[in-house]
PDB file of C-alpha atoms in Angstrom:
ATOM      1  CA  UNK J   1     268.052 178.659 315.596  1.00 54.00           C
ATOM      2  CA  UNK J   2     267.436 178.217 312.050  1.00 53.00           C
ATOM      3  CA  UNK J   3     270.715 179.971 311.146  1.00 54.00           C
ATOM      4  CA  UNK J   4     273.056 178.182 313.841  1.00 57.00           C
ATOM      5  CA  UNK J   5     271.526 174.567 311.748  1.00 56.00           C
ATOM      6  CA  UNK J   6     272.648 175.609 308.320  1.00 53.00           C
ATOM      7  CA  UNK J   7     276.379 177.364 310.003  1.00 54.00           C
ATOM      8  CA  UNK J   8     277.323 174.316 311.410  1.00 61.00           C
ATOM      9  CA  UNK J   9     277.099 171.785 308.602  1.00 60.00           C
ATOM     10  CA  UNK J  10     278.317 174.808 306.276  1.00 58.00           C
ATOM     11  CA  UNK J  11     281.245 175.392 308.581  1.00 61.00           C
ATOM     12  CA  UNK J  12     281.977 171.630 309.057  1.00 55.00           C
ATOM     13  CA  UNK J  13     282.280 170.949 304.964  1.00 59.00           C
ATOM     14  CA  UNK J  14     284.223 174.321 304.579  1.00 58.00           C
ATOM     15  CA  UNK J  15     286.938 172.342 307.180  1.00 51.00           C
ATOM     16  CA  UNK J  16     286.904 169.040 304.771  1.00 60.00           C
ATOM     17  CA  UNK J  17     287.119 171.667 301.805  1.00 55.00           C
ATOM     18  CA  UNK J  18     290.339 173.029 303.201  1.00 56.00           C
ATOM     19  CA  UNK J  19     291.681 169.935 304.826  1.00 56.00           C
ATOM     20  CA  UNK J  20     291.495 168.159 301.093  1.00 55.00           C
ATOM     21  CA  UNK J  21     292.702 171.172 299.221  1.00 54.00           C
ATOM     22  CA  UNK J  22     296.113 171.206 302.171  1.00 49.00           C
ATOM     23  CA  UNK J  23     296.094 167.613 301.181  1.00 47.00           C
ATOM     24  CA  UNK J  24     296.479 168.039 297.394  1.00 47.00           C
ATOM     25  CA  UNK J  25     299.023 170.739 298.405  1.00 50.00           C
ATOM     26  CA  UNK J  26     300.843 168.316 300.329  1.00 48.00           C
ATOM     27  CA  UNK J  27     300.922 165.725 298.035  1.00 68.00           C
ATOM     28  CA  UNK J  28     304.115 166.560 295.720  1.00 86.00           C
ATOM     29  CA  UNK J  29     307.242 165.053 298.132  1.00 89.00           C
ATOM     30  CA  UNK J  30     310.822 166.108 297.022  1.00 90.00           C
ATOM     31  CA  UNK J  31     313.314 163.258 297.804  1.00 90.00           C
ATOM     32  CA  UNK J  32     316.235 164.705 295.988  1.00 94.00           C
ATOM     33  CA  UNK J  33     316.958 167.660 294.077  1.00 96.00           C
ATOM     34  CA  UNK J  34     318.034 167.919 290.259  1.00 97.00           C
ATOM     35  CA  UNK J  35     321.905 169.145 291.084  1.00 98.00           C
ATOM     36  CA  UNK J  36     321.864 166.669 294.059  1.00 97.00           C
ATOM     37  CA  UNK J  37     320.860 163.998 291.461  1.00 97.00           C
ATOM     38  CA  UNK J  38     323.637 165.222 289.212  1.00 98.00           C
ATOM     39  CA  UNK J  39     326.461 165.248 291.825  1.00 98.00           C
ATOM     40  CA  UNK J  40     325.988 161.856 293.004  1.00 97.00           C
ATOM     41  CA  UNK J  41     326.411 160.759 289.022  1.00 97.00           C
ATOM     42  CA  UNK J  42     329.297 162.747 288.465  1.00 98.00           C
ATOM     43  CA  UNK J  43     332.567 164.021 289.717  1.00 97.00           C
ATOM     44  CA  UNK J  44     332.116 167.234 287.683  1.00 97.00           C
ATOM     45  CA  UNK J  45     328.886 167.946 287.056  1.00 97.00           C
ATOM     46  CA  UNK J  46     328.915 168.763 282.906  1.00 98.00           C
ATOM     47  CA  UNK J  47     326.707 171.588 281.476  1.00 98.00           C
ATOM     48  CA  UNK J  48     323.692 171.278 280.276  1.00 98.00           C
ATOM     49  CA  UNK J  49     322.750 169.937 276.554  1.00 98.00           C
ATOM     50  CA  UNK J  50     320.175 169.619 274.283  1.00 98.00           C
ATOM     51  CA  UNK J  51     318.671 166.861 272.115  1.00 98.00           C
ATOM     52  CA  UNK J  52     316.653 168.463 269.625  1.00 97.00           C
ATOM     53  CA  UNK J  53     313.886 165.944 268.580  1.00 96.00           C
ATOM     54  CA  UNK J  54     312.525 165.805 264.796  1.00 96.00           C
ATOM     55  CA  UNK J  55     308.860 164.630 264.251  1.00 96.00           C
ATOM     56  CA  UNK J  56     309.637 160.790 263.839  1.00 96.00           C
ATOM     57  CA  UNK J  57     311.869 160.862 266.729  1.00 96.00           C
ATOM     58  CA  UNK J  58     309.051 162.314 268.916  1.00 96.00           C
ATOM     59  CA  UNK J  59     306.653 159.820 267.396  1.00 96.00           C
ATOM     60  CA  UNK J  60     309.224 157.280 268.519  1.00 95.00           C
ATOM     61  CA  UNK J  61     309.544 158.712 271.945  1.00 95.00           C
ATOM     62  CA  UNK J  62     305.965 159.246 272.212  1.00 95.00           C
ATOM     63  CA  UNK J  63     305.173 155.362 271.550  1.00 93.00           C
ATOM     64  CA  UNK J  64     308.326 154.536 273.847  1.00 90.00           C
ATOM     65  CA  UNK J  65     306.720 156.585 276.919  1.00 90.00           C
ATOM     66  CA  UNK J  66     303.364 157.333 276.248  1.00 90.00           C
ATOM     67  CA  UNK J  67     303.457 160.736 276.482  1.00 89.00           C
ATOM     68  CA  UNK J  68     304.691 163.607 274.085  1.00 90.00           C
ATOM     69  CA  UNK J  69     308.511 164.541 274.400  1.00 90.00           C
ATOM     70  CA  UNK J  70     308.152 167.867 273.163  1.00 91.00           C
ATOM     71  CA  UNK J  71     310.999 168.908 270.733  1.00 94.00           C
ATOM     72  CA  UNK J  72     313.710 169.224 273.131  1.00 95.00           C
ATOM     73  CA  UNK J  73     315.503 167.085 276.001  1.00 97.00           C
ATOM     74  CA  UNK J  74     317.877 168.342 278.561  1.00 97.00           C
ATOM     75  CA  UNK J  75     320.795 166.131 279.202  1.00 98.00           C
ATOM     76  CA  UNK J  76     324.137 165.966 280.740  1.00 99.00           C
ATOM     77  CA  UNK J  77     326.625 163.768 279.259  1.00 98.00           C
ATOM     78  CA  UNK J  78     330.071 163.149 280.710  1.00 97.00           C
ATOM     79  CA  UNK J  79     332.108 160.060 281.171  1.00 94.00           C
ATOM     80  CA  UNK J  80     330.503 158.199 278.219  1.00 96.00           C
ATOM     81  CA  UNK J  81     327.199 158.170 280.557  1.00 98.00           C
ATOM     82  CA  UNK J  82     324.088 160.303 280.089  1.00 98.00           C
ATOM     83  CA  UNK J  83     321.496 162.255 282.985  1.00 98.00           C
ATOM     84  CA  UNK J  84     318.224 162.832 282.013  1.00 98.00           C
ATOM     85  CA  UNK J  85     315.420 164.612 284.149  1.00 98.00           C
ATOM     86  CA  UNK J  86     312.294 163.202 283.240  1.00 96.00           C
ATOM     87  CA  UNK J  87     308.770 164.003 283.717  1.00 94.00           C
ATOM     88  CA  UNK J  88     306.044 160.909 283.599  1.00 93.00           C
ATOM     89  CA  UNK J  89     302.456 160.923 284.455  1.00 91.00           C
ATOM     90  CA  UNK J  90     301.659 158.470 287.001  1.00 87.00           C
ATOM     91  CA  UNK J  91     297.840 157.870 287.553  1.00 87.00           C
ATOM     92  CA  UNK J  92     297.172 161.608 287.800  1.00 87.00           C
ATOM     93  CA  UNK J  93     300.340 163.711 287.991  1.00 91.00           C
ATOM     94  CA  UNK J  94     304.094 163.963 286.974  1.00 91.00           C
ATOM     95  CA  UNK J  95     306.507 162.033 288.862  1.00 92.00           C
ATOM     96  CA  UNK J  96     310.288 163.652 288.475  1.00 95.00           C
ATOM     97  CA  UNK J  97     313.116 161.164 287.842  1.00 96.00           C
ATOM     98  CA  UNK J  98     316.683 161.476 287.067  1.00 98.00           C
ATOM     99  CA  UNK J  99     317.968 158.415 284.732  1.00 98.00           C
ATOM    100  CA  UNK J 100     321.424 158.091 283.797  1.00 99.00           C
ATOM    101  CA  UNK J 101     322.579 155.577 280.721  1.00 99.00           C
ATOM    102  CA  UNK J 102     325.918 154.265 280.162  1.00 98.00           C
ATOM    103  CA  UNK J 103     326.687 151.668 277.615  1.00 97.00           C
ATOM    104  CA  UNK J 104     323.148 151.564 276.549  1.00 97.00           C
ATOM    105  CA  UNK J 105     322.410 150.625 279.722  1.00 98.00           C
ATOM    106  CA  UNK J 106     320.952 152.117 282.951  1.00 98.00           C
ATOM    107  CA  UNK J 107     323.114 153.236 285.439  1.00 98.00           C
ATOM    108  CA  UNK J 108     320.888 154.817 287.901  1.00 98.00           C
ATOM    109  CA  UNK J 109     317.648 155.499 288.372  1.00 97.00           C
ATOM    110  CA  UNK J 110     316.390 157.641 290.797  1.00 97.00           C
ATOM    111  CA  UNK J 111     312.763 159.279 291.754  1.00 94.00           C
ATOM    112  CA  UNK J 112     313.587 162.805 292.828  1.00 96.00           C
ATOM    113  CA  UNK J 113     309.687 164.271 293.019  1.00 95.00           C
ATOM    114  CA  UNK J 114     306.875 162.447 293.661  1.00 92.00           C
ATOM    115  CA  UNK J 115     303.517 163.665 293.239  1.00 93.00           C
ATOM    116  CA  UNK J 116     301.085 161.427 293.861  1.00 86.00           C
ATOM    117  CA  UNK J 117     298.689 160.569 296.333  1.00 83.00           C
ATOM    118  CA  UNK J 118     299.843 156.487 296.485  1.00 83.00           C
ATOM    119  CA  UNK J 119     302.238 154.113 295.146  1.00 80.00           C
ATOM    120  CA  UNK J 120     305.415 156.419 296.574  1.00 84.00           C
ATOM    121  CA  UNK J 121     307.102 152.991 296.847  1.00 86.00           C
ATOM    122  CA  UNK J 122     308.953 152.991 293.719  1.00 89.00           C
ATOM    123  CA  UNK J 123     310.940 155.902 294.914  1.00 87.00           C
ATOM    124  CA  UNK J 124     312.980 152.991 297.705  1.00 88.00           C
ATOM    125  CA  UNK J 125     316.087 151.685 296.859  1.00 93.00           C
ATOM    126  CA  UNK J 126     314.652 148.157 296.922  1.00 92.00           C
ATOM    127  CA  UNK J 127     312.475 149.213 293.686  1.00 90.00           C
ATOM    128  CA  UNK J 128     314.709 151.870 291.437  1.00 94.00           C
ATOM    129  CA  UNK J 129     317.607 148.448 292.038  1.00 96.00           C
ATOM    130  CA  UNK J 130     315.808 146.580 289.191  1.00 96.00           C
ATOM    131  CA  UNK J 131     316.296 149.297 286.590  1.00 96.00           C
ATOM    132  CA  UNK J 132     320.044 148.732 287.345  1.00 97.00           C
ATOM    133  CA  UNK J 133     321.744 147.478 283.884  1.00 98.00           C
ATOM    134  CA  UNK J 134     318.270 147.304 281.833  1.00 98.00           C
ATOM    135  CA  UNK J 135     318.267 147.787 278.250  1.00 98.00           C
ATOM    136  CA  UNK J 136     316.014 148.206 275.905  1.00 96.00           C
ATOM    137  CA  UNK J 137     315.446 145.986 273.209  1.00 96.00           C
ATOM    138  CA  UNK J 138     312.893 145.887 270.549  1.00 93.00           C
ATOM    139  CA  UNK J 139     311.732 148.756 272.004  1.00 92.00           C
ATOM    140  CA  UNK J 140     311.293 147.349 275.769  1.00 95.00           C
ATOM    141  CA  UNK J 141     313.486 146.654 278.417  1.00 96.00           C
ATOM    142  CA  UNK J 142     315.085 143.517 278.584  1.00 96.00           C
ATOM    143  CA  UNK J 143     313.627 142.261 281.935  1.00 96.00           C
ATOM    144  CA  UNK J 144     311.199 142.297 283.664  1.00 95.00           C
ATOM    145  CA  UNK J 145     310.175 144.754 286.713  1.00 94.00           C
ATOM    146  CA  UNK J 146     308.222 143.418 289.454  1.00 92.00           C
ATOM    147  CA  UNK J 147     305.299 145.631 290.325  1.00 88.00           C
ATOM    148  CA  UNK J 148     304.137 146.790 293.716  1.00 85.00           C
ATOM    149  CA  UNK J 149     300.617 146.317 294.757  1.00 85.00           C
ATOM    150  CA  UNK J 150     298.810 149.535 294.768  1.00 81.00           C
ATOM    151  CA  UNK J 151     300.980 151.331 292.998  1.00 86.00           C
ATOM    152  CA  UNK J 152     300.755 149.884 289.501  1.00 84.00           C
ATOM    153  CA  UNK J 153     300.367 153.153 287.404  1.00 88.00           C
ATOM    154  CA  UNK J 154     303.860 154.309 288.903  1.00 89.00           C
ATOM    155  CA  UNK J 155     305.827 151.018 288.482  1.00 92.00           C
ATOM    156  CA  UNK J 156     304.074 151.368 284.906  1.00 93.00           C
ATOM    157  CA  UNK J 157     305.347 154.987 284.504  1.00 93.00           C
ATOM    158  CA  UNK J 158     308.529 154.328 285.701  1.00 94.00           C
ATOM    159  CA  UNK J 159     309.291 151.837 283.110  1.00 96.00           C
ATOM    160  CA  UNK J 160     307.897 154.079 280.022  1.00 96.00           C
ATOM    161  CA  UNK J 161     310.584 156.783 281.489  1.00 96.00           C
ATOM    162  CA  UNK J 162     313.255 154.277 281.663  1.00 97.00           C
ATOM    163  CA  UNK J 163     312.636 152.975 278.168  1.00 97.00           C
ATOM    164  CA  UNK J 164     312.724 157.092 277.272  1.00 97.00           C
ATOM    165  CA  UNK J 165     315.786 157.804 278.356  1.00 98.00           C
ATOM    166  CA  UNK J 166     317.534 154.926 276.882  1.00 98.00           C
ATOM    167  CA  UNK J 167     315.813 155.595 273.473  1.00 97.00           C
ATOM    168  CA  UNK J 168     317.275 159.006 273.878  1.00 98.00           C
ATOM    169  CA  UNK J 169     320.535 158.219 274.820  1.00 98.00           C
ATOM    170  CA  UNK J 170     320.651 156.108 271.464  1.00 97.00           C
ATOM    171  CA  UNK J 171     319.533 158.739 269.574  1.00 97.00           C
ATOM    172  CA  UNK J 172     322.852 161.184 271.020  1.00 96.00           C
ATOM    173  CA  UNK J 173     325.639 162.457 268.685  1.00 90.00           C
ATOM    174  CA  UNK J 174     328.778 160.075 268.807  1.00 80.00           C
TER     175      UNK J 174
END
């Protein structure tokens, strides 16, 4: 009797262990896929590049987005317009998007992974649309994005990436 008392609740919170861990496993949604991204933004698809980033350009970049570049960002460049893949942290983890720039000014924006647990709104076409011809100036963009209730740290990410990516198209070879 005394056993079947302490199975029971132990089996009943081993089932919410493993029905919140399937949940966190769950959580990362793939809407579209890097070389999906790229084909929709390009006839051709281009290779790859890099932009190598010195230590006041990542400082830059860093204040831009928040976060630390690193020293090196992938690109495709084609067209006179840019791709970049670009990793933000929303509230707790990274949300994917592909960003293309062309005159200094987006010409997509696109969430291709989210992972987090709300605010997957900004991935709809009624969201990304306000990105559409922003520019940054003075280091922000030049209008501003309407937020979604609830999902506030990913509007909030979205915008550091989008000010990334048109810092580093600035900062490409001409």
């Amino acid at each position: 009797m005394l056993i079947r008392m302490f199975v029971k609740p132990a089996g009943w919170a081993m089932l919410t262990l493993l029905c919140c861990l399937s949940a966190r496993v769950q959580a990362e949604d793939v809407y579209l896929s890097v070389p999906d991204y790229l084909a929709e933004q390009y006839p051709s698809v281009p290779s790859p590049a890099m932009l190598w980033l010195d230590d006041a350009q990542r400082k830059t970049a860093e204040t831009l987005s928040g976060e630390d570049p690193g020293f090196r960002q992938r690109y495709w460049l084609a067209d006179d317009k840019s791709s970049w893949v670009i990793n933000v942290i929303g509230r707790d983890h990274p949300i994917t998007l592909g960003i293309s720039v062309k005159d200094g000014k987006i010409a997509a924006l696109r969430v291709l992974i989210y992972r987090e647990s709300r605010g997957w709104e900004v991935r709809h076409p009624f969201f990304t649309r306000q990105f559409d011809q922003a520019a940054l100036e003075q280091g922000k963009l030049d209008r501003r994005i309407d937020n979604i209730t609830g999902a506030t740290l990913s509007v909030n990410a979205l915008q550091r990436a989008a000010k990334l990516a048109l810092w580093l198209d600035s900062q490409l070879p001409q």
